[in-house]
mmCIF file of C-alpha atoms in Angstrom:
data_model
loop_
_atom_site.group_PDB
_atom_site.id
_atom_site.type_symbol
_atom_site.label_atom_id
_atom_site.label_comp_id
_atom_site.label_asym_id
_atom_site.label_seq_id
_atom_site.Cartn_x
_atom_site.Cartn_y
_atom_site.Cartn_z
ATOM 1 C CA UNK A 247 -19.580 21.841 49.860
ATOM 2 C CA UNK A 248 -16.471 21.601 47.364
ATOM 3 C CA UNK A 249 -16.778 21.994 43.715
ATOM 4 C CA UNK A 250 -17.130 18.839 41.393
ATOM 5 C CA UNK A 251 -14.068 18.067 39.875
ATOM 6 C CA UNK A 252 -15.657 18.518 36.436
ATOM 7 C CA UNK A 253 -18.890 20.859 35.754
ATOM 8 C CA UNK A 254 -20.679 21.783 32.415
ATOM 9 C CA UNK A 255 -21.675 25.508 32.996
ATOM 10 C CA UNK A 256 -23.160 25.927 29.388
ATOM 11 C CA UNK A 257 -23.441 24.242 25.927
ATOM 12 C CA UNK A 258 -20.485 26.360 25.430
ATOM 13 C CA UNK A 259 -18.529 26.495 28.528
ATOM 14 C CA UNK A 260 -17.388 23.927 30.998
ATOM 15 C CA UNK A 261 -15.062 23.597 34.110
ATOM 16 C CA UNK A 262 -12.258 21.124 35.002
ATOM 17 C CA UNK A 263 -10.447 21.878 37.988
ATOM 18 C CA UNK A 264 -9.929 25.381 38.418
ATOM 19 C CA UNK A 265 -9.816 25.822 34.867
ATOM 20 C CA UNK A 266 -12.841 27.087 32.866
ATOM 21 C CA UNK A 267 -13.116 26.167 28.778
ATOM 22 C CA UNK A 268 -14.605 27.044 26.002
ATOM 23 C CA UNK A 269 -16.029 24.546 23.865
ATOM 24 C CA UNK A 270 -18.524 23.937 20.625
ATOM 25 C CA UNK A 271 -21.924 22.412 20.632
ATOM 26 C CA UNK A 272 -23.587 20.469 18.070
ATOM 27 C CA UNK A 273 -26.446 19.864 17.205
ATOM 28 C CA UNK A 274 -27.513 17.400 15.675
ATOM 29 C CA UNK A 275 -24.509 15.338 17.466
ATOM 30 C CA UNK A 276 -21.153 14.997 15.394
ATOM 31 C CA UNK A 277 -20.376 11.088 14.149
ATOM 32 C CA UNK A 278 -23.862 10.992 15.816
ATOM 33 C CA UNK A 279 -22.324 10.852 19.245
ATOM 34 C CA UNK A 280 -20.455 14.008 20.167
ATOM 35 C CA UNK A 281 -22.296 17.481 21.346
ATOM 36 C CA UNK A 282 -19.551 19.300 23.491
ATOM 37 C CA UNK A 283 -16.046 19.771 21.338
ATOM 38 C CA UNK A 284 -13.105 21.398 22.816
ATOM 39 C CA UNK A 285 -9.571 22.192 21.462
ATOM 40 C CA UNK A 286 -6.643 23.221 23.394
ATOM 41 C CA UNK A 287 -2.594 23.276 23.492
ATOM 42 C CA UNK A 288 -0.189 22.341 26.404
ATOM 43 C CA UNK A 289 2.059 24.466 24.051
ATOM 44 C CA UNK A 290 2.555 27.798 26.597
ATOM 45 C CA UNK A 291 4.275 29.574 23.846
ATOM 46 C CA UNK A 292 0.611 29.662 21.786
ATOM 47 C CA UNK A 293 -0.977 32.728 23.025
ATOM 48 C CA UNK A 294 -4.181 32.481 20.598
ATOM 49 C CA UNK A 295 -5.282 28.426 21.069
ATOM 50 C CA UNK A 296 -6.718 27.951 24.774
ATOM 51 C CA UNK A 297 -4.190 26.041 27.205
ATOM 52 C CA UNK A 298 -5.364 22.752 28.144
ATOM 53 C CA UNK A 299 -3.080 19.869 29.975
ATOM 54 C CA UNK A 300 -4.142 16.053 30.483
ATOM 55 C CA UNK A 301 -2.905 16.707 33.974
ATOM 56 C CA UNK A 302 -5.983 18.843 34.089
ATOM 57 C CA UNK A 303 -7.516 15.849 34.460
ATOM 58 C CA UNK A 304 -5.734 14.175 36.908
ATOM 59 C CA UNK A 305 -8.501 13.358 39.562
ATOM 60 C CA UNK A 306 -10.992 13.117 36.799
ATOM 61 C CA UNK A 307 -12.784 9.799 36.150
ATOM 62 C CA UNK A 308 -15.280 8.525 33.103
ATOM 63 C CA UNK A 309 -18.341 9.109 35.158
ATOM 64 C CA UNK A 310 -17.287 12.494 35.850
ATOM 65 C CA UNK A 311 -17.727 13.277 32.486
ATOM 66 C CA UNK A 312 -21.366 14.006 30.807
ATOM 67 C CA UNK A 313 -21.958 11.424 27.469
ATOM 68 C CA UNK A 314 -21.573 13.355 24.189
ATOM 69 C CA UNK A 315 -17.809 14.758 24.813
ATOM 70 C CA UNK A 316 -15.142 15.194 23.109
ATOM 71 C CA UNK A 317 -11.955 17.481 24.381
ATOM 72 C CA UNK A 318 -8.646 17.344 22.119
ATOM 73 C CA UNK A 319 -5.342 18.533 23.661
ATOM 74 C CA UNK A 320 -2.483 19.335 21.347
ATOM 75 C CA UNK A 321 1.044 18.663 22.234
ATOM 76 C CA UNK A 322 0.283 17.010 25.538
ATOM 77 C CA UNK A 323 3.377 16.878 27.933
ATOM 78 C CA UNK A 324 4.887 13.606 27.042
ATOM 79 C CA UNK A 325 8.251 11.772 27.352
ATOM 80 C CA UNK A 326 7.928 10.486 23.921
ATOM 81 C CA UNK A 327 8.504 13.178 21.844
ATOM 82 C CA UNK A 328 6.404 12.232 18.938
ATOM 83 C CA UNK A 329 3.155 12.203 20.504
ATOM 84 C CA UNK A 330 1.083 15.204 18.943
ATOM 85 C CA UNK A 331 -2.214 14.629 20.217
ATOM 86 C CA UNK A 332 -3.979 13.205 23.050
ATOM 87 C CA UNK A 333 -8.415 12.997 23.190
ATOM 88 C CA UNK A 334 -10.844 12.458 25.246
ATOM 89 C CA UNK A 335 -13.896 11.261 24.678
ATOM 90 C CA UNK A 336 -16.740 9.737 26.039
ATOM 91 C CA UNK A 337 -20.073 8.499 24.652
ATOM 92 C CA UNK A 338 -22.863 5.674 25.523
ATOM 93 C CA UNK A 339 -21.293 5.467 29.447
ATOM 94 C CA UNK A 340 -17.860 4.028 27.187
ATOM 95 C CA UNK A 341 -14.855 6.289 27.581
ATOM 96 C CA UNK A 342 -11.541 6.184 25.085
ATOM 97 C CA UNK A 343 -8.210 7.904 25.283
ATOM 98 C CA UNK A 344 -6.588 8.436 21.181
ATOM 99 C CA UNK A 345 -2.972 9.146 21.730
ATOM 100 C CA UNK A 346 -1.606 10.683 18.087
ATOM 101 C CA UNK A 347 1.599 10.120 17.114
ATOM 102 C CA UNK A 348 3.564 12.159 14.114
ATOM 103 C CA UNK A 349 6.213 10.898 12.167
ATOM 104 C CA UNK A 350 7.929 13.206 9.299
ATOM 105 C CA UNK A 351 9.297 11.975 6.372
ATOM 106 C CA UNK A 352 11.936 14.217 6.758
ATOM 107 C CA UNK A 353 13.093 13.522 10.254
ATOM 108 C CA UNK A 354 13.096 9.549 9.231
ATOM 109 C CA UNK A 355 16.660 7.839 8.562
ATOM 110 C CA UNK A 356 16.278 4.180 9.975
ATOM 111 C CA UNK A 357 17.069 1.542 7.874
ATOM 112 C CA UNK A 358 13.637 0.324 6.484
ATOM 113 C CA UNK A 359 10.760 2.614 4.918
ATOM 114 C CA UNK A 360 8.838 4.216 6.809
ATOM 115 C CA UNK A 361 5.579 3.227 5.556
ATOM 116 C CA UNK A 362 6.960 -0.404 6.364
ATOM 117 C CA UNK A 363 7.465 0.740 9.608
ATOM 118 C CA UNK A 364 4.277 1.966 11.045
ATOM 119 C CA UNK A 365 2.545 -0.962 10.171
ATOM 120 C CA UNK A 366 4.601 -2.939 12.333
ATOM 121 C CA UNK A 367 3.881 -0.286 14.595
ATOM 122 C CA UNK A 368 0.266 -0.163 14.390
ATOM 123 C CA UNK A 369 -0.120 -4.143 14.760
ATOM 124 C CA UNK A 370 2.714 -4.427 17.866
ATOM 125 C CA UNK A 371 0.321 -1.389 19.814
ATOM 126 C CA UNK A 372 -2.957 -3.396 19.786
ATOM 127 C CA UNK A 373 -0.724 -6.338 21.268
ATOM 128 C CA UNK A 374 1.634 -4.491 23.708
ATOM 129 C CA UNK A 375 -0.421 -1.641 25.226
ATOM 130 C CA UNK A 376 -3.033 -2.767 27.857
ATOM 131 C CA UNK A 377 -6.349 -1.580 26.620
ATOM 132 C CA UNK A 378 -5.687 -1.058 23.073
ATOM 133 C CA UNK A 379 -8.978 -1.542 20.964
ATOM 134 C CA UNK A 380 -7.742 0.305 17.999
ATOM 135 C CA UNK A 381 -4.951 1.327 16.150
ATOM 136 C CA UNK A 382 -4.413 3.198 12.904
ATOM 137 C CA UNK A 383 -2.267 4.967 10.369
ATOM 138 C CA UNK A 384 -3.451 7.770 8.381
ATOM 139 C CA UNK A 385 -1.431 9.897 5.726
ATOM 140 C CA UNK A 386 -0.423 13.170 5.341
ATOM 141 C CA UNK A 387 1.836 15.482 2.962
ATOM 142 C CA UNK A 388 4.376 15.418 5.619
ATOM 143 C CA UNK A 389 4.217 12.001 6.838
ATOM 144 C CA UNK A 390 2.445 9.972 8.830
ATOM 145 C CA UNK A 391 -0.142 9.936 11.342
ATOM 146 C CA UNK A 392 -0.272 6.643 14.205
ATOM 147 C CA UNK A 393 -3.824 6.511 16.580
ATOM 148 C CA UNK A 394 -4.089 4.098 19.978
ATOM 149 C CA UNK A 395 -7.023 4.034 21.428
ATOM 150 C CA UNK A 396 -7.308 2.939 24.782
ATOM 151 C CA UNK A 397 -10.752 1.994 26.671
ATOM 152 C CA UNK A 398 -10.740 3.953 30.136
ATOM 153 C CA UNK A 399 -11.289 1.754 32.844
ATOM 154 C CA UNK A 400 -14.391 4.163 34.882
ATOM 155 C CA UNK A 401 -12.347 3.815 38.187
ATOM 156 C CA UNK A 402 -9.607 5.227 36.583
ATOM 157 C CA UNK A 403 -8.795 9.122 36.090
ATOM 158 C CA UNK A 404 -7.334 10.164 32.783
ATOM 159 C CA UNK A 405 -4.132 11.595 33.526
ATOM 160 C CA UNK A 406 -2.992 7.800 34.819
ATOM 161 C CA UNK A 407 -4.467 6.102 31.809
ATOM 162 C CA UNK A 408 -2.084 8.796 29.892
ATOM 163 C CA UNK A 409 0.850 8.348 31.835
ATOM 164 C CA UNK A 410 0.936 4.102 31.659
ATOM 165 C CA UNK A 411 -0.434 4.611 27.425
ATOM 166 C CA UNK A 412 2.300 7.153 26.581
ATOM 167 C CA UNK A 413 5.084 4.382 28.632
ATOM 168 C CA UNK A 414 3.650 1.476 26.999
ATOM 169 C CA UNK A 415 3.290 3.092 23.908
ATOM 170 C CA UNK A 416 7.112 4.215 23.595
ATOM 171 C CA UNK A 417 8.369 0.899 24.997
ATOM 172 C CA UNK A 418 6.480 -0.667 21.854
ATOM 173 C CA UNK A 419 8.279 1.674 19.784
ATOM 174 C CA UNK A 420 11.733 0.832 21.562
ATOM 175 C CA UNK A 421 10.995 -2.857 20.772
ATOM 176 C CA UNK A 422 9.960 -2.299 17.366
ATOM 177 C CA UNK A 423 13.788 -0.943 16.531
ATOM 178 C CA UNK A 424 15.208 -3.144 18.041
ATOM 179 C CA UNK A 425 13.344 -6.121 15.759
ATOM 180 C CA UNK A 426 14.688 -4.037 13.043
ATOM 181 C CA UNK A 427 18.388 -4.011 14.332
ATOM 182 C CA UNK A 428 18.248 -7.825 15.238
ATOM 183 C CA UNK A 429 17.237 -9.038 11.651
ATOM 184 C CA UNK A 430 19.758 -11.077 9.962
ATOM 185 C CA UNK A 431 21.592 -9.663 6.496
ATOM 186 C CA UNK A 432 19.983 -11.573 4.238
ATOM 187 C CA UNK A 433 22.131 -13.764 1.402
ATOM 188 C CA UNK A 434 21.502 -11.310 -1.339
ATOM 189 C CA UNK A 435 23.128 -8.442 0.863
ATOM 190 C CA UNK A 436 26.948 -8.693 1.895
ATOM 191 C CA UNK A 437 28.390 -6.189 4.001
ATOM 192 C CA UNK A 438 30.882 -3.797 2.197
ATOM 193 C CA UNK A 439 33.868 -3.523 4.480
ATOM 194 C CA UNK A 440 35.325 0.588 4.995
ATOM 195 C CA UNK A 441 38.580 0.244 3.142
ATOM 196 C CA UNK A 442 36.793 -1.592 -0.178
ATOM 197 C CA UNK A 443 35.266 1.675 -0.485
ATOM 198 C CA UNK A 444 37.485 3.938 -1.366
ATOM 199 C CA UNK A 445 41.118 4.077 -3.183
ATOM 200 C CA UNK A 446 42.321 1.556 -5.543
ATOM 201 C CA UNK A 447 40.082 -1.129 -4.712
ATOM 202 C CA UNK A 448 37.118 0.630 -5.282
ATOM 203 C CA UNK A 449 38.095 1.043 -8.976
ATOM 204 C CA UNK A 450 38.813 -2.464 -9.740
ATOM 205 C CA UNK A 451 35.929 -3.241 -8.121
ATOM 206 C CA UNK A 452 33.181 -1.072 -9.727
ATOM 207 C CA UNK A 453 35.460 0.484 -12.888
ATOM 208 C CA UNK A 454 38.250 -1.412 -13.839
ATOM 209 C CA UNK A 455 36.840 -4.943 -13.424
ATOM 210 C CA UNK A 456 33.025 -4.240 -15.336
ATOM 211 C CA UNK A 457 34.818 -3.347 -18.804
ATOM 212 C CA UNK A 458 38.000 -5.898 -18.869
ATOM 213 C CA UNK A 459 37.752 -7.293 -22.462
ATOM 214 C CA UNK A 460 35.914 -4.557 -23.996
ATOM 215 C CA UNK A 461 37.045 -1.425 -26.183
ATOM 216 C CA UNK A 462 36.727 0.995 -23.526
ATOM 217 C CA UNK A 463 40.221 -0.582 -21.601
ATOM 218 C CA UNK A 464 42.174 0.997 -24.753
ATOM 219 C CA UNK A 465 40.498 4.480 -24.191
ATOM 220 C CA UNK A 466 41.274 4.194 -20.582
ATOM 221 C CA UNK A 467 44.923 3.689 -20.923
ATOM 222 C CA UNK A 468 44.999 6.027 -23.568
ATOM 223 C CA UNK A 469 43.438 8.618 -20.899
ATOM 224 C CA UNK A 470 46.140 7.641 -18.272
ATOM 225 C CA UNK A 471 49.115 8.237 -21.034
ATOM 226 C CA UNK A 472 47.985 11.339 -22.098
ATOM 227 C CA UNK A 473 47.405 12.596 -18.300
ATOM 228 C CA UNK A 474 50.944 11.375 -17.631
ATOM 229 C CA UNK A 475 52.509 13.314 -20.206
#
């Protein structure tokens, strides 16, 4: 007789695959839900955190997994590279996948603030991603922090529910700058054409053409004379 795909050895150990992990139990239940915790990293370079990939659970269901479980997988393998986290869970026979996604403040140059950004963000992924029961942004020092939660469908294993969140999730965020780059100037903003910036124009625009008819013309042409000399 084979193996189940997924097996809870201990309260501290379980199996998925032909991987075995090591986990936390609580008791009483965290967020009064969650008994089994487990961390891991698809990062293969981290040689301390425990290696854990969401293709683990690729012939894993929701009623494979016991109630009371949460597993968190850092740096999942993703084609969208600013998804940071990806967790399981499952509690009261309801299963959720919470994709993370990280964007610095550092690493941001688009043309609208950031902040601004991620709430159109947040709002398009509860309309654009099938599934989508929740979406939030949370701060940190560095920037920000973007959760989609998906419900799991129970005749549906994980590592597809990742695979079609992560797609629909980045096509939302494809769509979302490209809103940005199809809005209008508006009539307070003119475009500043290349060659106004720079040479003679740009100091009869911004120098030249402020002071005409005050005092400080006379100490400018003063300036020029005594330069010429």
């Amino acid at each position: 007789m084979s193996n189940p795909v997924f097996e809870l050895i201990d309260n501290t150990t379980f199996r998925v695959g032909e991987r075995i992990v090591s986990c936390h139990f609580s008791d009483p239940p965290f967020d009064g839900k969650y008994r089994y915790h487990a961390d891991g990293t698809s990062n293969e370079r981290d040689h301390i955190t425990q290696h854990l990939f969401v293709h683990d659970f690729r012939n894993i269901c929701p009623s494979d997994l016991p109630n009371g479980i949460s597993i968190n997988i850092q740096y999942p393998k993703s084609e969208f590279r600013h998804v940071n986290f990806a967790e399981i869970k499952k509690a009261n026979d309801q299963s959720e996948l919470i994709i993370v996604l990280c964007f610095d403040y550092v690493d941001w140059h688009l043309p609208i603030n950031l902040h601004n950004f991620a709430e159109r963000y947040r709002d398009a992924l509860l309309h654009l991603v099938d599934g989508a029961t929740q979406s939030n942004i949370d701060q940190s020092e560095p920037g920000l922090f973007v959760t989609c939660s998906i419900s799991v469908v129970p005749d549906t294993d994980y590592l597809s529910t990742y695979r079609k969140a992560v797609s629909q999730i980045l096509a939302t965020y494809r769509k979302c700058l490209e809103d940005i780059y199809k809005q209008p100037l508006s009539k307070e903003s003119k475009p500043i054409r290349a060659d106004d910036n720079t040479g003679a124009k740009w100091w009869f625009r911004y120098v030249i053409v402020p002071i005409l008819g005050s005092g400080a013309v006379a100490a400018i042409a003063a300036g020029l004379i005594a330069l010429a000399r």
